[in-house]
XYZ file of C-alpha atoms in Angstrom:
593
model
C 113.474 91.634 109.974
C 113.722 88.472 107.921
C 113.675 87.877 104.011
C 112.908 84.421 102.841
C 114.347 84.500 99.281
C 113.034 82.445 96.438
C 113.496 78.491 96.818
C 115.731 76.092 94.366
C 113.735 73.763 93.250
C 114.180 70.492 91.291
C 111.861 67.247 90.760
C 108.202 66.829 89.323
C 104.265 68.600 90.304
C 107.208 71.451 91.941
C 106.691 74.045 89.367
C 106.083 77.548 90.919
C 107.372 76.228 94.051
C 110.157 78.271 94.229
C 107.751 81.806 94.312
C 105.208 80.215 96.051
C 107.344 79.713 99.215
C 108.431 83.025 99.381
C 104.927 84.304 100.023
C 104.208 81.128 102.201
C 106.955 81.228 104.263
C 106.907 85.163 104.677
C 103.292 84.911 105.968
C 104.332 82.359 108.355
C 106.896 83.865 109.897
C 105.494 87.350 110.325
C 105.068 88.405 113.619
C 106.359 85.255 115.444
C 108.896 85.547 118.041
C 109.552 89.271 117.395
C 109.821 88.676 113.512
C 108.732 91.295 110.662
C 109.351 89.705 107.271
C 109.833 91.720 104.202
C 106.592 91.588 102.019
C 107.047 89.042 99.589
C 106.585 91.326 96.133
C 108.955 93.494 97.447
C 111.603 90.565 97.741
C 110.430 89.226 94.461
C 110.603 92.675 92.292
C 113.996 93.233 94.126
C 114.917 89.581 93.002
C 113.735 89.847 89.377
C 115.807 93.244 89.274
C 118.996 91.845 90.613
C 118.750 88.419 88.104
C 115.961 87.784 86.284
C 116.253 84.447 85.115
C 119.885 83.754 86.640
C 120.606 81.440 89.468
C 123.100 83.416 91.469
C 125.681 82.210 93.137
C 124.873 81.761 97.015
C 127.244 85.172 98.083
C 125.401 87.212 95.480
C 121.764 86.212 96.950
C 123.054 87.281 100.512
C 124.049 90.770 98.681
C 120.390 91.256 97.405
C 118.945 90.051 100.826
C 120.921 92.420 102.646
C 119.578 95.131 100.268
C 116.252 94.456 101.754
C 117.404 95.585 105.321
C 116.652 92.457 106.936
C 118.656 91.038 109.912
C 117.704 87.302 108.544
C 118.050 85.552 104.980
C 116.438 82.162 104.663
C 117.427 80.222 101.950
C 115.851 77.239 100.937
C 115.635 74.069 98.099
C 112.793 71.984 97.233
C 113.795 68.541 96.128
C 111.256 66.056 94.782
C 112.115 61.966 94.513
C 109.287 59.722 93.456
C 106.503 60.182 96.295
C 108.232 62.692 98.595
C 108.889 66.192 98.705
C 111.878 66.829 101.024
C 112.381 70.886 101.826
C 115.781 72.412 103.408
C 116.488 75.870 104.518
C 119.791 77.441 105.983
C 119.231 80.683 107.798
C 122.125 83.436 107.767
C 122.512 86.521 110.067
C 122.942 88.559 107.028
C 125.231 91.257 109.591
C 128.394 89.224 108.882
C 127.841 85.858 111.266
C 126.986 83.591 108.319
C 124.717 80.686 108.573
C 123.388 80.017 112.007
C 121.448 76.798 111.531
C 119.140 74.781 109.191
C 115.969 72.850 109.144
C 115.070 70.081 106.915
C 111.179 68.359 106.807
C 110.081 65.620 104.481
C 106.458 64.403 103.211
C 104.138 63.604 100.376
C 103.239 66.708 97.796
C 100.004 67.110 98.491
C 100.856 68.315 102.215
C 102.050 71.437 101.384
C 100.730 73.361 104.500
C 102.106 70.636 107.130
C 105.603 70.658 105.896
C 105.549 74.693 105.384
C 104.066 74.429 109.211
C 107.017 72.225 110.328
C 109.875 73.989 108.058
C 108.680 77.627 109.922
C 108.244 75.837 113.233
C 112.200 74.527 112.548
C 113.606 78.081 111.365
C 112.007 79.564 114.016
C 113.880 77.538 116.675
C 117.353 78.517 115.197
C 116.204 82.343 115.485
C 117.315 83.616 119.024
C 114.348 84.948 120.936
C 114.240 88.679 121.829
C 114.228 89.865 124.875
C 110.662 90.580 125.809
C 109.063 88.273 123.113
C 106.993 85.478 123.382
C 107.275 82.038 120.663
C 103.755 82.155 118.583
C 102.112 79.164 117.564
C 103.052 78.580 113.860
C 99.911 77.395 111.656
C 99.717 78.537 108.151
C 96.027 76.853 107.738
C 95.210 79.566 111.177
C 96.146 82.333 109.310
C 95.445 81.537 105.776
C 93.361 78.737 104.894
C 93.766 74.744 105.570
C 92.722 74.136 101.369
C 94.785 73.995 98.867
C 91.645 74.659 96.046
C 91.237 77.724 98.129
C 95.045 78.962 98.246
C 95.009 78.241 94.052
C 91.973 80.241 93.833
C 93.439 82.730 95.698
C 96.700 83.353 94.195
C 95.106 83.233 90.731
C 92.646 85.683 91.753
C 96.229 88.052 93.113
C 97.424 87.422 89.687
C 94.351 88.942 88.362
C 94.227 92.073 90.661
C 97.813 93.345 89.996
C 96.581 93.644 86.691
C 93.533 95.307 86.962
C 91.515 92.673 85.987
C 88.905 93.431 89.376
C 86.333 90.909 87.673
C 87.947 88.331 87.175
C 89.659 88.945 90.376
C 86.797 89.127 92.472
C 85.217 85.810 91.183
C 88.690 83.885 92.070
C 88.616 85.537 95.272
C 84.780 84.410 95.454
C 85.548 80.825 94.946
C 88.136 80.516 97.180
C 85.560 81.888 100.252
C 83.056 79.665 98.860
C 85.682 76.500 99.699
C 86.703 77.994 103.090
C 84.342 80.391 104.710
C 86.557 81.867 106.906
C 89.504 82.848 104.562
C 90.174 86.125 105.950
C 92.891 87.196 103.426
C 90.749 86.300 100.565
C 87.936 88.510 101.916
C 89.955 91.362 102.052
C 91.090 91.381 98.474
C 87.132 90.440 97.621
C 86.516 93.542 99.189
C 89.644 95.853 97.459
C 88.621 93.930 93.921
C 84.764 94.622 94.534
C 85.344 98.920 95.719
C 87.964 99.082 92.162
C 85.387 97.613 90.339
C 82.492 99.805 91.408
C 80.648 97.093 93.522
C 78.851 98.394 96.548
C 79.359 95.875 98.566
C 83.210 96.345 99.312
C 82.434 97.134 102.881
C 80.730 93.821 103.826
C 83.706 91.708 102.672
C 85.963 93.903 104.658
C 83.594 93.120 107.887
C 83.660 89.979 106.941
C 87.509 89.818 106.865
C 87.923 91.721 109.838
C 85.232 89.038 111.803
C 87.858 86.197 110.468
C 91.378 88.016 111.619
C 92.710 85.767 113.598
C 93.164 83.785 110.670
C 94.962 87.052 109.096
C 98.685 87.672 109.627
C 99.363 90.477 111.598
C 100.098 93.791 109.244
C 96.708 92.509 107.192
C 94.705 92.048 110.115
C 95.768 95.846 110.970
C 95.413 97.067 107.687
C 92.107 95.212 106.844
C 91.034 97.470 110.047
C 91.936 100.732 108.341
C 90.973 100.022 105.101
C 87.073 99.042 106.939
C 87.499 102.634 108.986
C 88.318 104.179 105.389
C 85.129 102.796 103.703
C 83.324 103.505 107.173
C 84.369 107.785 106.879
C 86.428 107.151 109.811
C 89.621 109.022 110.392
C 90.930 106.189 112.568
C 91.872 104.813 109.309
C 94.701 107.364 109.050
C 96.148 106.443 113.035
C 96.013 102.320 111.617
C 97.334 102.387 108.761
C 100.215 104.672 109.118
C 100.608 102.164 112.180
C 101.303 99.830 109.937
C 103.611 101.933 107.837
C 105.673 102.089 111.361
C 105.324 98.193 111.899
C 106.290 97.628 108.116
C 108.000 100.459 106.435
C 108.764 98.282 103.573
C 105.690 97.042 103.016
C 104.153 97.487 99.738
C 100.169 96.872 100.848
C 100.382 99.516 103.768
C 101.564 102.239 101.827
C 98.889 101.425 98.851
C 96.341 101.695 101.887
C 97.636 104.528 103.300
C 97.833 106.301 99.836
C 94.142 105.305 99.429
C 93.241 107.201 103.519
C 94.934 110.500 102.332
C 93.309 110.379 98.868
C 89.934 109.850 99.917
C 89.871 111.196 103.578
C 92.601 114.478 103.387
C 90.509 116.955 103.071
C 88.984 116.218 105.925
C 92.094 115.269 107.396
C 92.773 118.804 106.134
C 95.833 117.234 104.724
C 98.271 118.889 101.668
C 96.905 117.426 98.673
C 100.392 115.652 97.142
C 100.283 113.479 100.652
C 98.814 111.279 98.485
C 100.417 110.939 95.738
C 103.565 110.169 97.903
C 102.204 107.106 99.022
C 101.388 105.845 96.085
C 104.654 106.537 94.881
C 106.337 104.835 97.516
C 104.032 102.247 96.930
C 105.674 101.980 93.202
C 108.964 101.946 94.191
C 108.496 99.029 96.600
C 106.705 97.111 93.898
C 106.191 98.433 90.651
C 103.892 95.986 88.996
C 100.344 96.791 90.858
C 98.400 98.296 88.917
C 95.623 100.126 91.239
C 98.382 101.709 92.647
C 98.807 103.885 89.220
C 94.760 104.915 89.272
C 94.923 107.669 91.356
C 97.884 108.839 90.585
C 96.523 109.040 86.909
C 92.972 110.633 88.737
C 95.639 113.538 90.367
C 97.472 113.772 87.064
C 94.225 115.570 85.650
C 92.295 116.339 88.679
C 94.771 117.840 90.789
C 97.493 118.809 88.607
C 96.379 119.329 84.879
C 99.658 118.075 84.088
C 99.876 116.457 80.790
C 103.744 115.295 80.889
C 102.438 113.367 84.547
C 99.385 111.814 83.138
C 101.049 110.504 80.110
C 103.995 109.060 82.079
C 101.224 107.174 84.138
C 99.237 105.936 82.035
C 102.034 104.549 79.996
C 103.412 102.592 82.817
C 99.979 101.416 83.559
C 99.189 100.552 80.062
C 102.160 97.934 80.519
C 100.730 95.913 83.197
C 97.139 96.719 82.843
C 96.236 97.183 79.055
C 93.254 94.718 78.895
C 91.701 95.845 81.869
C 88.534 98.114 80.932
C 90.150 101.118 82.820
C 93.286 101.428 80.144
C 91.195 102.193 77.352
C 89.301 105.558 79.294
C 92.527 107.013 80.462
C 93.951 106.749 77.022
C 90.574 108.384 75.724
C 90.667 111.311 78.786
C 93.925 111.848 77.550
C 93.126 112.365 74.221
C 90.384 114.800 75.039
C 92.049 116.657 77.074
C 95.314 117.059 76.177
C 95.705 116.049 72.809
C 95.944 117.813 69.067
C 92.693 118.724 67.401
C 92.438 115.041 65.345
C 93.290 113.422 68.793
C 90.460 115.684 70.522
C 88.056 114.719 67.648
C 88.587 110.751 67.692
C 87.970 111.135 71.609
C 84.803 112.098 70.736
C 83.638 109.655 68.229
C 84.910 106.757 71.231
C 82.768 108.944 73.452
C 79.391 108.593 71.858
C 79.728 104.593 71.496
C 80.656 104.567 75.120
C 77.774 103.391 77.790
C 76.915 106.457 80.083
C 78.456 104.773 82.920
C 82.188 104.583 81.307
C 81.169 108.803 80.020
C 80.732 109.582 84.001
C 83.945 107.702 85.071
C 86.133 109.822 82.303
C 84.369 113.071 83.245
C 84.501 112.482 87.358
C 87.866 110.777 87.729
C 89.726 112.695 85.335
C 87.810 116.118 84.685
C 87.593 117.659 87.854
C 90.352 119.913 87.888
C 88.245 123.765 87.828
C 90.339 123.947 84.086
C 88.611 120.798 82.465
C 85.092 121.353 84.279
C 84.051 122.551 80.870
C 84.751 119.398 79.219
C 83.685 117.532 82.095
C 79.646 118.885 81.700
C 80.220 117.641 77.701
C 81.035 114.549 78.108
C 78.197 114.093 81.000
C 76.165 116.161 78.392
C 77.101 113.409 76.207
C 75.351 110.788 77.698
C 71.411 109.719 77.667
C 68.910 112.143 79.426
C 68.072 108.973 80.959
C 71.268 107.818 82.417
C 71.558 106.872 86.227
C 74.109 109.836 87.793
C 73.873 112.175 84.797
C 71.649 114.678 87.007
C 74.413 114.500 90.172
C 77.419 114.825 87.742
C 75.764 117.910 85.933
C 74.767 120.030 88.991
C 78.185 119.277 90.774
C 80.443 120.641 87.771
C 77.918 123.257 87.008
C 78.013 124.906 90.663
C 81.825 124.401 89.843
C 81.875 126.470 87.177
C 79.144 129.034 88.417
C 76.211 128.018 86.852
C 73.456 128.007 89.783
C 70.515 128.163 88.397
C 71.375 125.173 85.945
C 72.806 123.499 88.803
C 69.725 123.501 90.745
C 67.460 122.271 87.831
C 69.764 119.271 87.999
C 68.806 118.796 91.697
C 65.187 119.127 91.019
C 65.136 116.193 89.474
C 63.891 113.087 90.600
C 66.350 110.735 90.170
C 68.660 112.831 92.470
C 68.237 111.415 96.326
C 67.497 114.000 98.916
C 70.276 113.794 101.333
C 72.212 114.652 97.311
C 69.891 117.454 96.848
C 69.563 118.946 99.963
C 72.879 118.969 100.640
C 74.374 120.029 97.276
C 71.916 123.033 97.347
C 73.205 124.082 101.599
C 76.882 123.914 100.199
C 76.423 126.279 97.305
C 74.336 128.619 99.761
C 76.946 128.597 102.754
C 79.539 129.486 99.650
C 77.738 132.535 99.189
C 75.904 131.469 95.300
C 72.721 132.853 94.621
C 70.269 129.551 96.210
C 66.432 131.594 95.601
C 63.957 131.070 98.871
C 61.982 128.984 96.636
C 64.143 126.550 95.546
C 65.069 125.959 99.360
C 61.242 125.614 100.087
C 60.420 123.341 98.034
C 63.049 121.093 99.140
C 62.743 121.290 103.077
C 58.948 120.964 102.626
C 59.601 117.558 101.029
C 61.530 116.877 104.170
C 59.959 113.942 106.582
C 62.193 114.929 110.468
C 60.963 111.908 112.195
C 62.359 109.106 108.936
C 65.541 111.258 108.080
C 68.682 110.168 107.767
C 71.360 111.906 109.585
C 72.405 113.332 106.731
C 68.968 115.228 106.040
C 68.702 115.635 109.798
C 71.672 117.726 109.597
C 71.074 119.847 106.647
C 67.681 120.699 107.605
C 68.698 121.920 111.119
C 71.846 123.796 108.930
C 69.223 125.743 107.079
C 67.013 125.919 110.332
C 70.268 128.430 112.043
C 70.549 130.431 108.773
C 67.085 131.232 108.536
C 66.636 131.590 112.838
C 63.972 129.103 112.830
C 65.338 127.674 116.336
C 62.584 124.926 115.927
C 64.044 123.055 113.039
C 67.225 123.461 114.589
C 65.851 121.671 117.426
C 64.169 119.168 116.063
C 67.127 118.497 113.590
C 69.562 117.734 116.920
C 66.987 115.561 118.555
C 66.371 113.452 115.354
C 70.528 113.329 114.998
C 71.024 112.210 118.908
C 68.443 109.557 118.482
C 70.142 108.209 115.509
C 73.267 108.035 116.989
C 71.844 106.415 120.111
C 69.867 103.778 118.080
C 72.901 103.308 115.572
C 75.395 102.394 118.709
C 72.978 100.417 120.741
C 72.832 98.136 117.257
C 76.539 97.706 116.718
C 77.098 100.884 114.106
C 79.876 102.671 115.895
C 80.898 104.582 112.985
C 77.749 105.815 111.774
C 76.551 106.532 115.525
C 79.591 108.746 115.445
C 78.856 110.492 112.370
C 74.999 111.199 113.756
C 76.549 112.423 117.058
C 79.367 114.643 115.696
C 76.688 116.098 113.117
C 74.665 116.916 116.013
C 77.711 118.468 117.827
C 78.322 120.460 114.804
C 74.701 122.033 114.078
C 75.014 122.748 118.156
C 78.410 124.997 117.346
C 76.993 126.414 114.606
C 73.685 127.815 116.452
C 76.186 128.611 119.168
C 77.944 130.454 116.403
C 75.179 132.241 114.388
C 72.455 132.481 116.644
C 73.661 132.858 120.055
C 76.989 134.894 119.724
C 79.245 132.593 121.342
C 82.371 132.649 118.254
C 85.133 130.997 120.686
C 82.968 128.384 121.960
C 81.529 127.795 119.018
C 84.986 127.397 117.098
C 85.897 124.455 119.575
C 82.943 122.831 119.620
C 82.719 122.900 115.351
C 86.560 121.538 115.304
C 85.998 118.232 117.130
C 82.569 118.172 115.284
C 84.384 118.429 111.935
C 86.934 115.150 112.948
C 83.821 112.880 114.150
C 81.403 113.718 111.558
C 83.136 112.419 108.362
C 82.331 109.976 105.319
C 83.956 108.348 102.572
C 81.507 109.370 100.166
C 78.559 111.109 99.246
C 75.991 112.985 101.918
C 77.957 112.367 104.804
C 81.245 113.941 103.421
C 78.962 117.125 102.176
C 78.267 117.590 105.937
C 81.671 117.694 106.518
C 82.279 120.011 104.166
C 79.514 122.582 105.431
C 81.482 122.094 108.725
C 84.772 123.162 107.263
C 83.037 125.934 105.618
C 81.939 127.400 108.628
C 84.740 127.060 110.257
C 86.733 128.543 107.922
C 84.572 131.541 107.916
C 84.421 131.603 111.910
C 88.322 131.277 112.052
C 88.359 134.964 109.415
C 86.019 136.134 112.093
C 88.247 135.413 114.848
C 91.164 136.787 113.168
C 92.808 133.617 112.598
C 94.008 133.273 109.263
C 96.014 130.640 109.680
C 93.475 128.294 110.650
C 91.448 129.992 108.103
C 94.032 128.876 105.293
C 93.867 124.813 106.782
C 90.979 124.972 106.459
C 89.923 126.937 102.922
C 92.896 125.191 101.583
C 90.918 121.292 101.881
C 88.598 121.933 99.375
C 90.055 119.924 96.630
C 89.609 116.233 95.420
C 87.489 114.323 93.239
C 83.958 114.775 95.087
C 84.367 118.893 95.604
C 82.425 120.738 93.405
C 83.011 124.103 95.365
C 86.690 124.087 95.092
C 86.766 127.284 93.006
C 84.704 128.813 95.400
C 87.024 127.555 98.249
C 90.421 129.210 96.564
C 88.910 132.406 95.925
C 88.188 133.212 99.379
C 91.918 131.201 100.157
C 93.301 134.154 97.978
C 91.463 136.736 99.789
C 93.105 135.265 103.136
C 96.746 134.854 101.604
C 96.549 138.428 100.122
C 95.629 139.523 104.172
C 98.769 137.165 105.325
């Protein structure tokens, strides 16, 4: 490991210098010859901690760098006399040898990146090589970009982010890929900026990172790969980013990531649900002044906890880095509603009727989904216009949550609500054992065209096909659902070829299961079905969850509670409507254990 600590720095046009070269540096260095820096915020929060505006004494910076657990300290001054920019750096084996050598380049301002190049290609001479290791080729414009407009745009756009702003964020990191095309690191924060900010197009700027990343440095390349499996409904995500966690254990943007896999993926990972909120935590303590890394721990503060002492102690700490940001406002205003006094509770509403429907639906899904605040979750969707986009969705989900079928299902039969939504929705509440009439069932499969599905309607249809023995829509569901996938793979679509091919394995266990009598085959077949046919949101993670119900229910059958309690037990999170369903039937299992 090796910390580059911030630079001295004296002279004119030098100002931020001395930050700047931390994150520079850092990225150059990473991965070369065996190296692993520590991620620049962490050295910077550590280094604001230890002096704040101070400038310590050279034995007390070694202190703080061996703090970090490095094996390496650079430390380095930036001198500036008339036309030239002349940068030193001493390197010390921070185990007790002391300095071991120092490099020294010279040049004109303006050539930042060739005397950062030629400074790292210096220190990285004095470094003994591993055994087993090979010298890399040094190139900050490789691995970041080769303009400075684009770097500027770039940093102001990180500047931006750890505060929430996701707008403004996303149009720095927009410039700075419309002056370099390939800037791999700003597409990957276009892409985190655009999914925060409720853009759909997130997952095209992480392809388009991940088709630029050999100009990433090494732990984003592998993280930009999980976070693209995440958005994808892979669980691969899981295996790369807690690779990374391995690689970089100190690194502050792999355990956001990997808090961000078990929030949206654990159930399916049939994870515990605090796995998440560990990360994030973790996440905190490395660097404390991101402020997506607070968001879903504020979501589980309501959500998954109910816990009004948590939520407040969240949002507070957000409120100080984030309080412009148009997220800061709605917490404080779910808070009020939720947990506050009865004048609190009433000026929550008043905000709530001025609000657009779109900020209503964000309070009452992110925050109101724990089966205690469902109630107030259907008011505040109740709040909103008749005609508002989502207000059908968000009223049948929290209505099967809290029982109400029958007004669930006139929610669905509207026609604003997509079929895959519909169709699915309606097989979830029936495989939970609600009260779904023939007719409503009917009307919706009748609607249904086999041969244009999706594979999410493809599956569903052949999942009503076994529990109604009509062996010909089961059929024709699996055919539809092993063309897809081989169409999807033969164009490039690995991950949604997968999805069509493990829904197809599924609906085969399941006919296995309910039709033919085969329980233990069936149970193996439906477990590797459940970990290939996942999603990140919508229709595709409903499938998953009709696989999990059934085979929870298979695993009761077989006599293996145990299996049946992994299972029951990952029906929580923001998108499950059925949870209350799920821990009713987990009870009945406990009270057997």
């Amino acid at each position: 490991g090796i910390v580059v600590l911030p630079f001295s720095v004296s002279g004119e046009d030098l100002e931020g210098w001395d930050v700047e070269m931390v994150d520079l540096l850092s990225t150059n260095l990473d991965g070369v010859t065996g190296l692993r820096t520590i991620d620049s915020r962490t050295v910077l929060a550590v280094w604001d901690n230890a002096f704040g505006d101070d400038s310590p004494e050279l034995d007390r910076i070694l202190a703080m760098a061996r703090r970090t657990g490095a094996r390496y300290g650079v430390v380095g001054r930036a001198l500036s006399v008339g036309t030239t920019v002349r940068m030193s750096a001493d390197i010390y084996e921070l185990n007790g040898k002391g300095r071991i050598g120092s490099a020294t380049v010279e040049g004109v301002p303006d050539s930042l990146f060739q005397l950062v190049d030629r400074l790292s290609i210096e220190l990285v001479q004095i470094i003994p090589v591993e055994e087993g290791s090979e010298r890399g080729t040094i190139g900050l414009a490789r691995i970041t970009t080769d303009s400075l407009r684009a770097l500027k745009a770039y940093l102001e756009g990180q500047q931006l982010y750890r505060h929430s702003d996701y707008n403004g964020a996303f149009e720095q990191y927009e410039h700075a890929t419309q002056i370099d095309s390939t800037f791999g690191l700003a597409y990957y924060m276009q892409a985190l900026s655009a999914g925060w900010g409720g853009l759909e197009e997130s997952a095209e700027y992480l392809k388009k990172a991940a088709r630029h990343s050999n100009r990433l440095p090494p732990r984003e390349a592998l993280i930009v790969r999980g976070i693209l499996a995440l958005h994808s409904g892979s669980l691969e995500s899981r295996q790369l980013v807690e690779q990374a966690i391995r690689r970089y254990p100190g690194d502050h943007e792999a355990w956001a990531a990997l808090g961000e896999v078990y929030f949206h993926l654990g159930p399916q990972l049939l994870m515990n649900p605090m796995t998440a909120d560990s990360a994030f935590e973790r996440a905190q303590e490395i660097d404390p002044t991101v402020g997506s890394d607070y968001q879903h721990l504020i979501d589980n503060s309501f959500g998954l906890h109910a816990d009004a002492g948590r939520a407040r102690a969240f949002i507070t700490a957000y409120d100080t880095l984030a309080s412009g940001s148009r997220e800061a406002p709605l917490y404080r205003l779910g808070y009020r509603l939720a947990f506050g006094d009865s004048n609190e509770r009433e000026a929550g509403w008043r905000m709530i009727d001025s609000l657009p429907g779109s900020y209503a639906r964000f309070v009452a899904r992110n925050m109101f989904w724990h089966p205690s605040l469902l109630a107030l979750s259907e008011a505040v969707i109740t709040s909103t216009s008749p005609t508002d986009r989502g207000r059908a969705r968000g009223l049948a989900s929290v209505r099967f949550g809290r029982g109400q079928v029958a007004g669930a299902l006139d929610e669905l039969s509207k026609p604003e609500v997509t079929e895959d939504i519909g169709l699915g929705l309606s097989y979830l509440a029936s495989a939970w054992g609600m009260p779904v009439p023939a007719s409503h069932v009917d009307r919706v499969l009748t609607r249904m065209d086999l041969a244009r599905a999706t594979p999410e309607v493809a599956f569903f249809v052949g999942a009503f096909g076994v529990d109604r023995n009509r062996r010909g829509d089961v059929a024709a569901a699996r055919e539809r659902l092993a063309g897809l996938a081989d169409s999807l793979r033969a164009a490039g679509d690995r991950y949604k070829a997968d999805f069509a091919a493990g829904a197809e394995k599924a609906l085969a266990g399941y006919e296995r299961w309910r039709l033919d009598g085969q329980s233990e085959e069936a149970f193996g077949m439906l477990i590797q079905a459940q970990r290939e046919a996942t999603g990140y949101l919508d229709a595709p993670l409903l499938a998953n969850s009709a696989t999990r119900i059934w085979l929870s229910h298979l695993a009761i059958e077989l006599g293996d509670l145990p299996a049946a309690e992994r299972y029951l037990g990952s029906f929580y999170g923001i998108r499950e409507p059925f949870a209350t369903s799920a821990n009713f039937e987990l009870a009945r299992v406990l009270d057997r254990q």
